[in-house]
């Protein structure tokens, strides 16, 4: 089937309208007096509507749309459900922890800044460093998605597409930081939701409608036909549960929105974003299932091409333009968040709390450093994106790395005995175990396989316990964790090591929890949480 392409003049027009519009919004914000705190957290007074739209848009990134379709194409009908459902639920799990964090440090700019007050520089820089890596890789994923889109749907090539997208996002984000990201998110999420409602049913209808499922059934194996596919769960669903919980807790792009929204609107914001994300991503993911039924082979064997390939195969110029805006909007809404997160980390965690003397940080210098960070991050991400990595694997990898941080971070905000040593050793130990298993440095055979299975089962309990703890408190959390460990032990021991990706993710949770608890119990004194609000806060004397 011939692929429809947008003409070069139409492409330029669409890009100019989209990025020109977002830059105009940013320019209006920038006419107000510049302010370092507002650049990082938008004044901490953003209302429900804007916050919910921004949270939804940030979580719905172009890479996640492509990855959801890849999941559907790889694992069949249950793939998008595992991708979208668990991702949506993880947004929901953020808000109870978020309320606790905001109550302890209402004027903070980042989680790492609070960890500086809680533990000291080493813990702060471990979390800040992981966020720098994560946000750079997130930028890479989105630029790859944008480059693939432009190469597939326009006369421009992949490299040009990356440069155009990166420059467009930098143009409007550089000006006003998080304020620009949040306001443009509202416009972008409205466009995305409208596009999904129109485009997915249209492609399904034009591709053949319900007859596709009957005629294309032979293209799927039994696992791909099942809504309860064990292959999909152990290779996609289970690792993603672990990965997305880590994204929720350790990700500065999410934390920035937590610190930006009004405290009384945290719950409503995250509940609304849960529904919006789930519906949108599962819908787009079904395009991958559709491609599987149709027997479509990704161009050049690259699964990143699936979504734009389907759109180019079945949509005319008008709807293809709408699809183009959908992916550009999804990409930009997260890329600008990553740039804002990176600038905030450098402004607060590197300069504000470590280089500048206490109380002597220069807000104007902070703004300059934030903008230089955005430029440097964009250049680095463009360079890495040229390698066209597999987006789904990249997302799971980043989330799994952050899994080493989840327990120590959460424990630090609830348990007075967690020390800097406990936090640092727990995270570093978990990362070592994760990389050793994830990249095959340790052979999962014999006693090693048994040990990793036991630890993985404990990891299952840690994840389940943390989820329950957020909503129902410590007693229910501990009980849930113990039950999950006991129930999963007969099935997991002797089995889980056959799924190295899942095993590595579970190990990160288990090792970090064991080390954090064990070392913290040796601490004789208790931390005073009242110190956090006094040790974090605004850098500007006056605020907008």
Tab-separated table of N, CA, C and O in Angstrom, residues 2-69:
chain	number	residue	atom	x	y	z
A	2	UNK	N	0.533	2.213	-0.849
A	2	UNK	CA	1.274	3.466	-0.914
A	2	UNK	C	1.058	4.276	0.369
A	2	UNK	O	-0.042	4.300	0.934
A	3	UNK	N	2.110	4.962	0.794
A	3	UNK	CA	2.024	5.781	1.996
A	3	UNK	C	1.770	7.235	1.627
A	3	UNK	O	2.464	7.809	0.791
A	4	UNK	N	0.755	7.805	2.253
A	4	UNK	CA	0.427	9.214	2.049
A	4	UNK	C	1.462	10.079	2.759
A	4	UNK	O	1.887	9.781	3.879
A	5	UNK	N	1.898	11.146	2.117
A	5	UNK	CA	2.824	12.080	2.739
A	5	UNK	C	2.266	13.495	2.688
A	5	UNK	O	1.514	13.856	1.772
A	6	UNK	N	2.631	14.285	3.682
A	6	UNK	CA	2.293	15.701	3.673
A	6	UNK	C	3.308	16.428	2.802
A	6	UNK	O	4.495	16.096	2.804
A	7	UNK	N	2.850	17.401	2.063
A	7	UNK	CA	3.765	18.171	1.229
A	7	UNK	C	4.685	19.014	2.105
A	7	UNK	O	4.375	19.297	3.276
A	8	UNK	N	5.795	19.438	1.543
A	8	UNK	CA	6.742	20.243	2.306
A	8	UNK	C	6.130	21.569	2.772
A	8	UNK	O	6.294	21.941	3.943
A	9	UNK	N	5.403	22.300	1.895
A	9	UNK	CA	4.780	23.544	2.375
A	9	UNK	C	3.797	23.303	3.512
A	9	UNK	O	3.755	24.083	4.478
A	10	UNK	N	2.977	22.221	3.413
A	10	UNK	CA	2.019	21.929	4.482
A	10	UNK	C	2.751	21.556	5.766
A	10	UNK	O	2.346	21.966	6.870
A	11	UNK	N	3.821	20.793	5.636
A	11	UNK	CA	4.620	20.419	6.815
A	11	UNK	C	5.166	21.650	7.518
A	11	UNK	O	5.068	21.780	8.746
A	12	UNK	N	5.746	22.537	6.756
A	12	UNK	CA	6.302	23.768	7.332
A	12	UNK	C	5.210	24.589	7.996
A	12	UNK	O	5.398	25.150	9.084
A	13	UNK	N	4.047	24.632	7.357
A	13	UNK	CA	2.919	25.393	7.906
A	13	UNK	C	2.463	24.805	9.242
A	13	UNK	O	2.246	25.536	10.209
A	14	UNK	N	2.319	23.481	9.306
A	14	UNK	CA	1.875	22.831	10.543
A	14	UNK	C	2.877	23.049	11.674
A	14	UNK	O	2.497	23.354	12.810
A	15	UNK	N	4.162	22.899	11.359
A	15	UNK	CA	5.185	23.111	12.374
A	15	UNK	C	5.231	24.563	12.837
A	15	UNK	O	5.388	24.848	14.037
A	16	UNK	N	5.062	25.476	11.884
A	16	UNK	CA	5.085	26.897	12.227
A	16	UNK	C	3.902	27.275	13.107
A	16	UNK	O	4.048	28.024	14.079
A	17	UNK	N	2.720	26.741	12.774
A	17	UNK	CA	1.525	27.036	13.569
A	17	UNK	C	1.671	26.471	14.980
A	17	UNK	O	1.381	27.147	15.972
A	18	UNK	N	2.127	25.215	15.072
A	18	UNK	CA	2.224	24.574	16.384
A	18	UNK	C	3.269	25.255	17.257
A	18	UNK	O	2.976	25.718	18.364
A	19	UNK	N	4.502	25.304	16.773
A	19	UNK	CA	5.571	25.864	17.598
A	19	UNK	C	5.485	27.377	17.690
A	19	UNK	O	5.885	27.964	18.703
A	20	UNK	N	4.951	28.020	16.658
A	20	UNK	CA	4.737	29.461	16.748
A	20	UNK	C	3.706	29.801	17.803
A	20	UNK	O	3.856	30.755	18.574
A	21	UNK	N	2.626	28.993	17.849
A	21	UNK	CA	1.579	29.219	18.852
A	21	UNK	C	2.092	29.018	20.262
A	21	UNK	O	1.810	29.813	21.170
A	22	UNK	N	2.850	27.937	20.472
A	22	UNK	CA	3.376	27.680	21.812
A	22	UNK	C	4.392	28.750	22.219
A	22	UNK	O	4.428	29.159	23.384
A	23	UNK	N	5.182	29.220	21.260
A	23	UNK	CA	6.133	30.282	21.590
A	23	UNK	C	5.405	31.582	21.929
A	23	UNK	O	5.818	32.320	22.829
A	24	UNK	N	4.295	31.859	21.251
A	24	UNK	CA	3.514	33.066	21.550
A	24	UNK	C	2.987	33.018	22.983
A	24	UNK	O	3.031	34.018	23.705
A	25	UNK	N	2.479	31.840	23.389
A	25	UNK	CA	2.012	31.688	24.768
A	25	UNK	C	3.155	31.941	25.737
A	25	UNK	O	3.019	32.652	26.740
A	26	UNK	N	4.315	31.359	25.453
A	26	UNK	CA	5.482	31.537	26.307
A	26	UNK	C	5.914	33.002	26.363
A	26	UNK	O	6.311	33.510	27.411
A	27	UNK	N	5.813	33.675	25.243
A	27	UNK	CA	6.226	35.074	25.175
A	27	UNK	C	5.356	35.952	26.076
A	27	UNK	O	5.847	36.886	26.710
A	28	UNK	N	4.057	35.625	26.145
A	28	UNK	CA	3.179	36.397	27.008
A	28	UNK	C	3.558	36.229	28.471
A	28	UNK	O	3.501	37.165	29.257
A	29	UNK	N	3.953	35.014	28.843
A	29	UNK	CA	4.392	34.768	30.219
A	29	UNK	C	5.670	35.542	30.493
A	29	UNK	O	5.845	36.153	31.542
A	30	UNK	N	6.570	35.524	29.536
A	30	UNK	CA	7.886	36.110	29.708
A	30	UNK	C	7.860	37.613	29.873
A	30	UNK	O	8.845	38.197	30.287
A	31	UNK	N	6.750	38.262	29.543
A	31	UNK	CA	6.680	39.716	29.688
A	31	UNK	C	6.581	40.136	31.150
A	31	UNK	O	6.810	41.274	31.500
A	32	UNK	N	6.218	39.162	32.018
A	32	UNK	CA	6.226	39.452	33.442
A	32	UNK	C	7.672	39.451	33.946
A	32	UNK	O	8.564	38.945	33.292
A	33	UNK	N	7.872	39.997	35.153
A	33	UNK	CA	9.224	40.046	35.710
A	33	UNK	C	9.763	38.636	35.901
A	33	UNK	O	9.100	37.754	36.455
A	34	UNK	N	10.995	38.396	35.470
A	34	UNK	CA	11.586	37.072	35.579
A	34	UNK	C	11.768	36.686	37.042
A	34	UNK	O	12.096	37.499	37.890
A	35	UNK	N	11.574	35.409	37.332
A	35	UNK	CA	11.583	34.931	38.693
A	35	UNK	C	12.064	33.492	38.709
A	35	UNK	O	11.495	32.644	38.031
A	36	UNK	N	13.119	33.187	39.445
A	36	UNK	CA	13.697	31.843	39.433
A	36	UNK	C	12.727	30.806	39.979
A	36	UNK	O	12.616	29.694	39.453
A	37	UNK	N	12.009	31.131	41.060
A	37	UNK	CA	11.075	30.169	41.646
A	37	UNK	C	9.936	29.839	40.689
A	37	UNK	O	9.571	28.667	40.523
A	38	UNK	N	9.384	30.859	40.049
A	38	UNK	CA	8.299	30.610	39.099
A	38	UNK	C	8.799	29.849	37.874
A	38	UNK	O	8.066	29.060	37.274
A	39	UNK	N	10.040	30.081	37.503
A	39	UNK	CA	10.628	29.353	36.380
A	39	UNK	C	10.672	27.862	36.670
A	39	UNK	O	10.544	27.027	35.780
A	40	UNK	N	10.835	27.507	37.972
A	40	UNK	CA	10.956	26.100	38.348
A	40	UNK	C	9.650	25.469	38.803
A	40	UNK	O	9.403	24.294	38.532
A	41	UNK	N	8.777	26.213	39.525
A	41	UNK	CA	7.564	25.577	40.055
A	41	UNK	C	6.287	26.378	39.833
A	41	UNK	O	5.251	26.084	40.433
A	42	UNK	N	6.345	27.372	38.951
A	42	UNK	CA	5.161	28.152	38.557
A	42	UNK	C	4.437	28.766	39.749
A	42	UNK	O	3.216	28.960	39.718
A	43	UNK	N	5.168	29.078	40.810
A	43	UNK	CA	4.560	29.748	41.957
A	43	UNK	C	3.833	28.839	42.924
A	43	UNK	O	3.293	29.302	43.929
A	44	UNK	N	3.746	27.542	42.622
A	44	UNK	CA	3.099	26.549	43.503
A	44	UNK	C	1.610	26.822	43.729
A	44	UNK	O	1.040	26.397	44.731
A	45	UNK	N	0.970	27.511	42.775
A	45	UNK	CA	-0.445	27.851	42.952
A	45	UNK	C	-1.270	27.552	41.703
A	45	UNK	O	-2.292	28.184	41.451
A	46	UNK	N	-0.855	26.579	40.906
A	46	UNK	CA	-1.571	26.253	39.672
A	46	UNK	C	-2.870	25.532	40.014
A	46	UNK	O	-2.887	24.617	40.855
A	47	UNK	N	-3.973	25.924	39.355
A	47	UNK	CA	-5.285	25.357	39.650
A	47	UNK	C	-5.510	23.986	39.052
A	47	UNK	O	-4.670	23.439	38.334
A	48	UNK	N	-6.705	23.438	39.324
A	48	UNK	CA	-7.018	22.057	38.952
A	48	UNK	C	-6.995	21.819	37.447
A	48	UNK	O	-6.349	20.879	36.963
A	49	UNK	N	-7.684	22.647	36.669
A	49	UNK	CA	-7.818	22.395	35.234
A	49	UNK	C	-6.481	22.356	34.520
A	49	UNK	O	-6.170	21.401	33.794
A	50	UNK	N	-5.679	23.385	34.729
A	50	UNK	CA	-4.367	23.448	34.085
A	50	UNK	C	-3.470	22.321	34.592
A	50	UNK	O	-2.750	21.675	33.823
A	51	UNK	N	-3.499	22.060	35.892
A	51	UNK	CA	-2.643	21.023	36.463
A	51	UNK	C	-3.005	19.640	35.937
A	51	UNK	O	-2.113	18.845	35.596
A	52	UNK	N	-4.291	19.335	35.885
A	52	UNK	CA	-4.715	18.017	35.395
A	52	UNK	C	-4.331	17.838	33.931
A	52	UNK	O	-3.862	16.767	33.524
A	53	UNK	N	-4.526	18.887	33.138
A	53	UNK	CA	-4.153	18.809	31.725
A	53	UNK	C	-2.649	18.645	31.573
A	53	UNK	O	-2.172	17.857	30.747
A	54	UNK	N	-1.892	19.367	32.390
A	54	UNK	CA	-0.437	19.280	32.299
A	54	UNK	C	0.068	17.904	32.726
A	54	UNK	O	0.952	17.329	32.090
A	55	UNK	N	-0.516	17.359	33.798
A	55	UNK	CA	-0.100	16.037	34.250
A	55	UNK	C	-0.414	14.984	33.199
A	55	UNK	O	0.384	14.085	32.918
A	56	UNK	N	-1.604	15.090	32.595
A	56	UNK	CA	-2.002	14.140	31.553
A	56	UNK	C	-1.071	14.249	30.351
A	56	UNK	O	-0.578	13.246	29.828
A	57	UNK	N	-0.824	15.465	29.904
A	57	UNK	CA	0.021	15.678	28.727
A	57	UNK	C	1.453	15.218	28.975
A	57	UNK	O	2.096	14.657	28.090
A	58	UNK	N	1.958	15.452	30.184
A	58	UNK	CA	3.328	15.046	30.499
A	58	UNK	C	3.464	13.530	30.491
A	58	UNK	O	4.452	12.982	30.003
A	59	UNK	N	2.467	12.826	31.018
A	59	UNK	CA	2.521	11.369	31.074
A	59	UNK	C	2.271	10.755	29.698
A	59	UNK	O	2.766	9.674	29.400
A	60	UNK	N	1.459	11.444	28.859
A	60	UNK	CA	1.235	10.962	27.494
A	60	UNK	C	2.306	11.567	26.601
A	60	UNK	O	2.176	12.677	26.117
A	61	UNK	N	3.375	10.855	26.392
A	61	UNK	CA	4.415	11.364	25.508
A	61	UNK	C	4.423	10.573	24.221
A	61	UNK	O	3.902	9.458	24.162
A	62	UNK	N	4.986	11.156	23.201
A	62	UNK	CA	4.996	10.496	21.893
A	62	UNK	C	5.643	9.130	21.979
A	62	UNK	O	5.194	8.158	21.364
A	63	UNK	N	6.716	9.032	22.770
A	63	UNK	CA	7.395	7.747	22.920
A	63	UNK	C	6.472	6.711	23.534
A	63	UNK	O	6.512	5.530	23.179
A	64	UNK	N	5.628	7.127	24.492
A	64	UNK	CA	4.720	6.160	25.115
A	64	UNK	C	3.640	5.719	24.135
A	64	UNK	O	3.176	4.573	24.183
A	65	UNK	N	3.232	6.597	23.229
A	65	UNK	CA	2.261	6.195	22.212
A	65	UNK	C	2.871	5.158	21.278
A	65	UNK	O	2.241	4.150	20.935
A	66	UNK	N	4.091	5.398	20.862
A	66	UNK	CA	4.782	4.435	20.001
A	66	UNK	C	5.031	3.124	20.753
A	66	UNK	O	4.867	2.031	20.205
A	67	UNK	N	5.433	3.240	22.015
A	67	UNK	CA	5.726	2.043	22.801
A	67	UNK	C	4.462	1.234	23.059
A	67	UNK	O	4.500	-0.002	23.076
A	68	UNK	N	3.330	1.897	23.272
A	68	UNK	CA	2.068	1.182	23.469
A	68	UNK	C	1.701	0.391	22.217
A	68	UNK	O	1.238	-0.758	22.292
A	69	UNK	N	1.907	1.001	21.050
A	69	UNK	CA	1.641	0.296	19.792
A	69	UNK	C	2.625	-0.859	19.599
A	69	UNK	O	2.238	-1.941	19.126
